[in-house]
Amino acid sequence: MTDLVVVGSGFYGLTVAERLANETGAKVLVIDRRSHIGGNAYSAAEPRTGIEVHQYGAHLFHTSNERVWEYVNRFTAFTNYVHRVYTTHKGEVYPMPINLGTINQFFRSALGPQAARDLIKEQAAELGGKEPENLDEKGVSLIGRPLYEAFIRHYTAKQWQTDPRELSASIISRLPVRYTYDNRYFNDTHEGLPVDGYTAWLERMADHPNIEVRLDTDFFDATQPINKGAVVGQVPVVYTGPVDRYFDYAEGELSWRTLDFEQEVLDVADFQGTSVMNYPDEDVPFTRIHEFRHFHPERDYPSDATVIMREYSRFARREDEPYYPVNTAADRAGLLKYRELTEGEPHVHFGGRLGTYQYLDMHMAIGSALSAVDNKLLPMLGARGN
Ligand code: FAD
Ligand code: UDP
């Protein structure tokens, strides 16, 4: 007897399954349409080199949430990796996010923090003190026009394929601007990579006698014994697939960006000397190159080969993997309608990145799953007498 069906074995689904199996003794069936667990955090060793490759794009774990940090440490230890990104503009390499090093290199100057602030303020004066209304104006207000044109404008256009004047100012607020030489990519208290890889971590979360994971099983495939028609209303369901797909796109499609990854094994010890190099210029078609060996300098990787991955961004069609919610005004209106529809499904809890149409980092997906267990799922299963 199954007490709960979880659709999707990503961090959200596995956190729910692990907590409920351990806390209530409930029998949890996790299904996933892919042939592996872990959702987008899945990684595997590249067969020739043994180098761990994050199959759905590089995943860096970071959090300032103490509850999440304590929870994830039950399943894995973390290395002391600190993420740093560089960017190649017109044949020259600069540190990213923009910091005093980037500013002084770009302007061929030796400004101190206050002088650099004054310079950027002067360059942002073109906005005349106006509150920035879109990504373009926000970018200029934060770093001035010359740095914005060099490092942000074309990168953003490549990544979102949308005029920066039509994008939300909040996208650029993800990146810090620092008037020090600190070039850490993230500001969080805790940061690191799982010592023995993402998949070992995800498998440990699912390793419980009350958890069964069934792969290659699509919730919308009526020929499978566990499918939407057979299950909803009979057993509580936690659904972490796309919310518009659940309702058969009744309120239209929400827009997503997908990525194409071009992976190559090169016969060199080191291709770029760092894990991520961004390419902000218009004439380079990809946005960045990942070189996976640099995520684990502590590992004994081969010295005659390396794995790189170029990342290209485009709008997702229905058959593509949805990665980033574009979140236009039309999407926000559509999402509200889908939220109303979810209220008519009392036996289904919608969660995770796809189920809520929110760009959640891993720690946010895990944190929101822990809250949903406390506030909604434990009471729900408790009411079933488990
Ligand atoms: P997912 O991992 O997407 O899992 C959902 C699962 O549901 C999938 O396995 C899918 O196959 C399954 N599913 C969907 N529909 C069905 C169906 N009909 N039937 C059965 N199964 C179904 N976070 C960070 O913290 N740091 C990073 O550096 C980072 N980088 C990222 C880079 C990229 C390119 C992407 C896309 C995401 C990145 N993230 C990063 C975010 C991270 O991937 C998410 O936070 C995390 O995967 C969310 O987990 P989830 O369980 O909500 O969703
Ligand atoms: N960005 C940019 N240039 C860069 C890096 C980022 O213009 O070199 C902008 C871009 O608009 C991007 C946003 O900052 O969408 C957030 O960047 P982040 O690296 O957080 O994006 P992610 O890793 O989620 O793709």
XYZ file of C-alpha atoms and ligand atoms in Angstrom:
464
model
C 0.000 0.000 0.000
C 1.330 3.426 -0.948
C 0.497 6.322 1.392
C 1.866 9.057 -0.862
C 2.895 9.405 -4.513
C 5.643 11.914 -5.275
C 5.941 12.937 -8.933
C 9.557 13.963 -9.610
C 12.747 12.814 -7.893
C 14.480 16.211 -7.761
C 15.532 17.857 -4.499
C 11.966 18.916 -3.725
C 10.438 15.465 -4.241
C 13.243 13.604 -2.435
C 13.168 15.954 0.561
C 9.436 15.350 0.954
C 9.847 11.573 0.514
C 12.755 11.331 2.969
C 11.088 13.422 5.674
C 7.721 11.663 5.503
C 9.215 8.159 5.342
C 11.361 8.923 8.392
C 8.892 10.990 10.398
C 5.652 9.085 9.814
C 6.693 5.674 8.547
C 4.564 6.401 5.474
C 5.214 4.304 2.373
C 6.225 6.707 -0.378
C 6.347 5.944 -4.082
C 8.506 8.395 -6.057
C 8.123 8.330 -9.844
C 10.203 10.127 -12.447
C 9.884 10.179 -16.207
C 13.664 10.332 -16.601
C 15.808 7.220 -16.291
C 17.757 8.617 -13.316
C 16.949 10.273 -10.006
C 17.866 13.779 -8.911
C 16.128 16.082 -11.387
C 18.381 18.822 -12.712
C 20.982 18.338 -9.989
C 21.909 14.885 -11.362
C 25.561 14.347 -12.234
C 27.583 11.408 -13.557
C 31.190 10.560 -14.253
C 32.184 11.196 -17.866
C 33.134 7.646 -18.967
C 36.577 8.295 -20.483
C 37.997 10.634 -17.854
C 35.932 9.875 -14.734
C 35.370 13.628 -14.320
C 32.015 14.413 -12.659
C 29.773 16.266 -15.121
C 26.609 18.076 -14.041
C 24.370 16.900 -16.888
C 21.880 19.780 -16.706
C 24.372 22.613 -16.227
C 26.825 23.410 -13.443
C 25.277 23.238 -9.958
C 26.909 25.151 -7.091
C 25.510 24.621 -3.623
C 25.270 27.684 -1.375
C 22.949 28.724 1.452
C 22.563 31.025 4.432
C 19.645 28.965 5.749
C 20.915 27.114 8.866
C 18.078 24.598 8.852
C 18.808 23.631 5.250
C 22.566 23.458 5.938
C 22.048 21.121 8.902
C 19.632 18.984 6.843
C 21.835 18.559 3.757
C 24.837 17.663 5.930
C 22.975 14.530 7.040
C 23.480 13.111 3.546
C 26.806 14.484 2.370
C 29.906 16.340 3.439
C 30.889 19.405 1.397
C 34.249 20.435 -0.018
C 35.560 23.928 0.643
C 35.084 24.960 -3.018
C 34.365 28.682 -3.417
C 32.810 29.723 -6.735
C 34.599 32.396 -8.763
C 33.726 33.393 -12.305
C 35.774 35.183 -14.959
C 34.572 36.850 -18.146
C 36.302 37.350 -21.510
C 35.519 40.702 -23.153
C 37.263 41.693 -26.401
C 40.067 39.209 -25.862
C 40.756 40.232 -22.264
C 39.831 38.369 -19.055
C 38.165 40.191 -16.129
C 36.829 39.000 -12.761
C 33.036 38.675 -12.359
C 30.856 39.809 -10.571
C 31.929 43.408 -11.066
C 34.280 44.440 -8.269
C 37.115 46.907 -7.761
C 39.420 44.619 -9.767
C 37.042 44.639 -12.768
C 36.582 48.415 -12.562
C 40.293 49.248 -12.348
C 41.238 46.810 -15.112
C 38.497 48.117 -17.418
C 39.341 51.814 -16.910
C 43.121 51.204 -16.650
C 43.005 52.925 -13.285
C 44.046 52.420 -9.671
C 40.976 53.842 -7.936
C 40.208 53.214 -4.293
C 36.680 52.262 -3.182
C 35.370 55.818 -2.780
C 36.859 57.130 -6.036
C 35.369 54.127 -7.883
C 31.941 54.780 -6.335
C 32.157 58.428 -7.416
C 33.077 57.432 -10.973
C 30.165 54.971 -11.285
C 27.787 57.521 -9.772
C 28.863 60.069 -12.364
C 28.371 57.531 -15.174
C 24.921 56.565 -13.879
C 23.860 60.231 -13.805
C 22.330 59.866 -17.272
C 19.248 58.376 -15.559
C 18.712 61.700 -13.765
C 17.873 59.973 -10.467
C 14.910 58.128 -12.075
C 13.868 54.843 -10.410
C 15.083 52.057 -12.794
C 12.113 50.392 -14.460
C 13.775 47.562 -16.381
C 16.992 45.548 -16.542
C 18.664 48.060 -18.873
C 18.082 51.027 -16.557
C 18.873 48.987 -13.439
C 22.184 47.850 -14.979
C 23.223 51.416 -15.850
C 22.210 52.645 -12.393
C 24.338 49.973 -10.696
C 27.527 50.092 -12.757
C 27.262 52.946 -15.286
C 26.896 52.646 -19.071
C 30.463 51.578 -20.136
C 30.657 48.539 -17.797
C 27.015 47.675 -18.527
C 27.609 47.667 -22.294
C 30.761 45.562 -21.939
C 29.677 42.866 -19.464
C 25.886 42.805 -19.151
C 23.952 44.008 -22.177
C 24.876 41.391 -24.778
C 25.263 38.546 -22.261
C 21.727 39.232 -21.065
C 20.396 39.502 -24.618
C 21.995 36.120 -25.436
C 20.724 34.510 -22.262
C 17.146 35.798 -22.413
C 16.753 36.590 -26.134
C 14.675 39.510 -25.039
C 15.497 43.216 -25.164
C 16.909 44.134 -21.693
C 14.421 47.029 -21.665
C 11.642 44.436 -21.543
C 13.185 42.325 -18.768
C 12.602 42.703 -15.042
C 15.179 44.746 -13.113
C 15.254 41.948 -10.516
C 17.245 39.597 -12.804
C 20.352 41.757 -12.546
C 19.960 42.153 -8.782
C 21.110 38.503 -8.452
C 24.652 39.714 -9.109
C 26.518 41.642 -6.409
C 28.566 44.770 -7.271
C 31.467 45.181 -4.855
C 33.839 48.082 -4.167
C 36.454 45.683 -2.810
C 38.622 43.067 -4.515
C 36.365 40.268 -3.191
C 35.354 38.285 -6.294
C 33.345 35.460 -4.698
C 30.283 34.790 -6.860
C 27.932 34.157 -3.911
C 27.382 36.062 -0.662
C 26.062 33.067 1.350
C 27.395 31.824 4.706
C 27.811 28.214 3.517
C 29.146 27.076 0.188
C 30.701 23.897 -1.208
C 30.266 20.871 -3.445
C 29.210 17.388 -2.303
C 32.409 15.465 -1.584
C 31.376 12.337 -3.469
C 29.113 14.019 -6.001
C 25.480 15.059 -6.354
C 24.126 11.640 -7.300
C 25.575 9.901 -4.208
C 23.915 12.626 -2.085
C 20.546 12.250 -3.860
C 20.685 8.438 -3.623
C 21.273 8.640 0.138
C 18.131 10.740 0.505
C 16.106 8.020 -1.255
C 17.760 5.149 0.638
C 14.963 4.128 3.024
C 12.958 0.888 3.164
C 9.698 2.863 2.890
C 10.760 4.726 -0.256
C 10.380 3.131 -3.656
C 11.692 5.022 -6.709
C 10.219 4.082 -10.079
C 12.062 5.610 -13.050
C 10.969 5.934 -16.714
C 7.444 6.533 -15.453
C 5.537 9.538 -16.771
C 2.620 10.653 -14.602
C 0.610 11.488 -17.725
C 1.126 8.122 -19.393
C -2.225 6.388 -18.920
C -0.667 3.005 -19.827
C 1.404 3.080 -16.597
C -0.211 1.708 -13.417
C 0.700 4.919 -11.563
C -0.737 7.815 -13.550
C -2.777 10.946 -12.941
C -6.169 9.389 -13.702
C -5.529 6.321 -11.549
C -4.023 8.073 -8.540
C -5.467 11.558 -7.942
C -8.230 11.409 -5.354
C -7.149 7.899 -4.221
C -3.756 8.712 -2.637
C -2.237 12.109 -1.724
C 0.113 13.349 -4.462
C 3.076 15.727 -4.367
C 3.548 16.976 -7.927
C 6.838 18.656 -8.947
C 6.398 18.683 -12.746
C 5.339 21.778 -14.754
C 2.090 23.244 -13.380
C 0.709 24.101 -16.857
C 1.292 20.491 -18.028
C -0.715 19.137 -15.065
C -3.788 21.041 -16.306
C -3.088 20.138 -19.928
C -2.216 23.786 -20.709
C -5.840 24.852 -20.073
C -4.739 28.435 -19.366
C -2.028 28.527 -22.059
C 1.687 27.746 -21.883
C 3.986 29.463 -19.395
C 7.237 30.520 -21.071
C 10.549 28.919 -20.191
C 14.117 29.202 -21.361
C 15.960 26.019 -22.099
C 19.681 25.412 -22.588
C 21.656 23.429 -25.123
C 24.912 21.976 -23.848
C 27.822 21.131 -26.107
C 30.170 18.789 -24.245
C 33.696 17.927 -25.378
C 36.578 15.883 -23.994
C 39.856 17.603 -24.862
C 43.308 16.001 -24.755
C 44.796 18.702 -22.557
C 45.349 18.841 -18.811
C 43.619 22.183 -18.428
C 41.620 24.154 -20.985
C 40.808 27.466 -19.270
C 42.360 27.347 -15.799
C 39.031 27.917 -14.019
C 35.581 26.331 -13.674
C 33.418 28.957 -15.428
C 34.350 31.529 -18.077
C 31.595 33.881 -19.268
C 31.475 35.341 -22.788
C 29.621 38.664 -22.725
C 30.366 39.720 -26.344
C 27.729 39.692 -29.074
C 29.852 37.818 -31.623
C 30.276 34.693 -29.435
C 27.119 32.542 -29.662
C 27.392 30.793 -26.261
C 27.105 32.473 -22.867
C 29.715 30.499 -20.914
C 32.075 27.516 -20.823
C 32.234 25.177 -17.835
C 35.332 23.060 -17.197
C 34.312 20.424 -14.675
C 37.706 19.317 -13.333
C 38.059 22.693 -11.573
C 35.022 22.049 -9.363
C 37.039 19.318 -7.601
C 40.720 20.254 -7.389
C 40.974 17.797 -4.464
C 40.217 14.788 -6.727
C 42.697 12.674 -8.578
C 41.553 13.425 -12.137
C 43.635 12.466 -15.204
C 46.315 14.927 -16.253
C 45.964 14.321 -20.007
C 42.274 15.086 -20.567
C 39.576 17.526 -19.497
C 35.807 17.941 -20.018
C 34.304 21.246 -21.142
C 30.709 22.252 -21.798
C 29.565 25.267 -23.818
C 26.170 26.636 -22.802
C 23.677 28.089 -25.316
C 20.343 29.561 -24.319
C 17.006 29.646 -26.192
C 13.245 29.687 -25.654
C 11.820 26.282 -24.716
C 9.248 24.561 -26.886
C 6.820 22.116 -25.302
C 9.109 19.136 -25.956
C 12.226 20.842 -24.492
C 13.390 20.664 -20.879
C 12.097 23.790 -19.097
C 14.957 25.434 -17.154
C 14.357 29.113 -16.342
C 10.933 30.786 -15.951
C 10.953 33.861 -18.242
C 8.246 35.422 -16.090
C 6.846 38.088 -18.424
C 3.693 40.007 -17.469
C 1.650 37.477 -19.512
C 3.288 34.585 -17.614
C 2.459 36.153 -14.274
C -1.183 36.510 -15.308
C -1.238 32.867 -16.523
C 0.353 31.671 -13.286
C -2.413 33.319 -11.239
C -4.998 31.369 -13.230
C -3.096 28.117 -12.668
C -2.896 28.883 -8.946
C -6.689 29.108 -8.907
C -6.900 25.725 -10.638
C -4.567 24.133 -8.062
C -7.026 25.139 -5.343
C -9.533 22.808 -6.976
C -7.131 19.873 -6.426
C -7.160 19.324 -2.644
C -5.368 15.958 -2.856
C -2.418 17.320 -4.811
C 0.375 19.467 -3.419
C 2.251 21.448 -6.097
C 5.901 22.099 -5.247
C 9.386 22.754 -6.576
C 10.703 24.823 -9.407
C 8.366 23.514 -12.115
C 5.311 23.004 -9.919
C 5.359 26.624 -8.706
C 6.986 28.291 -11.785
C 9.710 29.889 -9.688
C 13.437 29.945 -10.238
C 14.447 28.178 -7.023
C 18.068 27.447 -6.192
C 18.693 24.028 -4.613
C 18.695 25.325 -1.057
C 15.393 27.127 -1.745
C 13.752 23.978 -3.167
C 14.926 21.982 -0.125
C 13.871 24.749 2.306
C 10.397 25.061 0.817
C 9.962 21.248 0.849
C 10.882 21.163 4.569
C 8.279 23.889 5.272
C 5.611 22.114 3.204
C 6.243 18.905 5.172
C 5.763 20.733 8.494
C 2.823 22.898 7.527
C 0.859 20.845 5.076
C 2.013 17.279 4.444
C 2.551 16.007 8.008
C -0.917 17.187 9.067
C -2.360 15.695 5.860
C -0.750 12.270 6.405
C -1.408 12.454 10.144
C -5.094 12.810 9.325
C -4.850 9.507 7.431
C -3.785 7.817 10.670
C -0.144 7.080 9.747
P 13.796 19.353 -10.672
O 15.195 19.111 -10.281
O 13.534 19.953 -12.006
O 13.016 17.947 -10.576
C 11.730 17.745 -11.132
C 11.628 16.285 -11.560
O 10.277 16.020 -11.968
C 12.503 15.948 -12.765
O 13.353 14.862 -12.457
C 11.503 15.588 -13.866
O 11.973 14.552 -14.727
C 10.313 15.116 -13.048
N 9.051 15.200 -13.783
C 8.543 16.277 -14.445
N 7.389 15.948 -15.044
C 7.147 14.644 -14.745
C 6.111 13.735 -15.088
N 5.095 14.091 -15.892
N 6.171 12.466 -14.626
C 7.213 12.064 -13.841
N 8.229 12.886 -13.492
C 8.200 14.162 -13.943
N 20.616 25.709 -8.041
C 21.628 26.054 -7.205
O 21.425 26.089 -5.994
N 22.887 26.336 -7.688
C 23.183 26.290 -9.021
O 24.324 26.537 -9.416
C 22.135 25.950 -9.923
N 22.366 25.924 -11.246
C 21.366 25.574 -12.087
C 21.633 25.524 -13.450
C 20.633 25.166 -14.332
C 20.919 25.111 -15.787
C 19.333 24.849 -13.838
C 18.230 24.455 -14.782
C 19.055 24.914 -12.499
C 20.071 25.275 -11.602
N 19.829 25.306 -10.233
C 20.842 25.661 -9.385
C 18.478 25.021 -9.675
C 18.289 23.559 -9.266
O 18.392 22.729 -10.394
C 16.894 23.463 -8.633
O 16.840 24.220 -7.469
C 16.483 22.066 -8.251
O 16.703 21.175 -9.308
C 15.002 22.107 -7.933
O 14.542 20.850 -7.649
P 13.067 20.417 -8.030
O 12.863 19.117 -7.354
O 12.093 21.505 -7.770
O 13.043 20.274 -9.639
N 24.734 38.481 -16.191
C 25.402 39.207 -17.150
N 26.729 38.943 -17.378
C 27.411 37.984 -16.719
C 26.720 37.224 -15.751
C 25.368 37.483 -15.508
O 24.805 40.054 -17.788
O 28.612 37.789 -16.981
C 23.304 38.806 -15.928
C 22.342 38.031 -16.845
O 21.249 38.879 -17.135
C 21.913 36.875 -15.978
C 21.866 37.519 -14.594
O 22.955 38.451 -14.592
O 20.653 36.376 -16.384
C 22.013 36.527 -13.439
O 23.236 35.809 -13.567
P 23.493 34.398 -12.891
O 24.901 34.002 -13.115
O 22.985 34.440 -11.506
O 22.536 33.468 -13.778
P 22.373 31.875 -13.787
O 23.641 31.248 -13.288
O 21.176 31.595 -12.957
O 22.143 31.584 -15.238
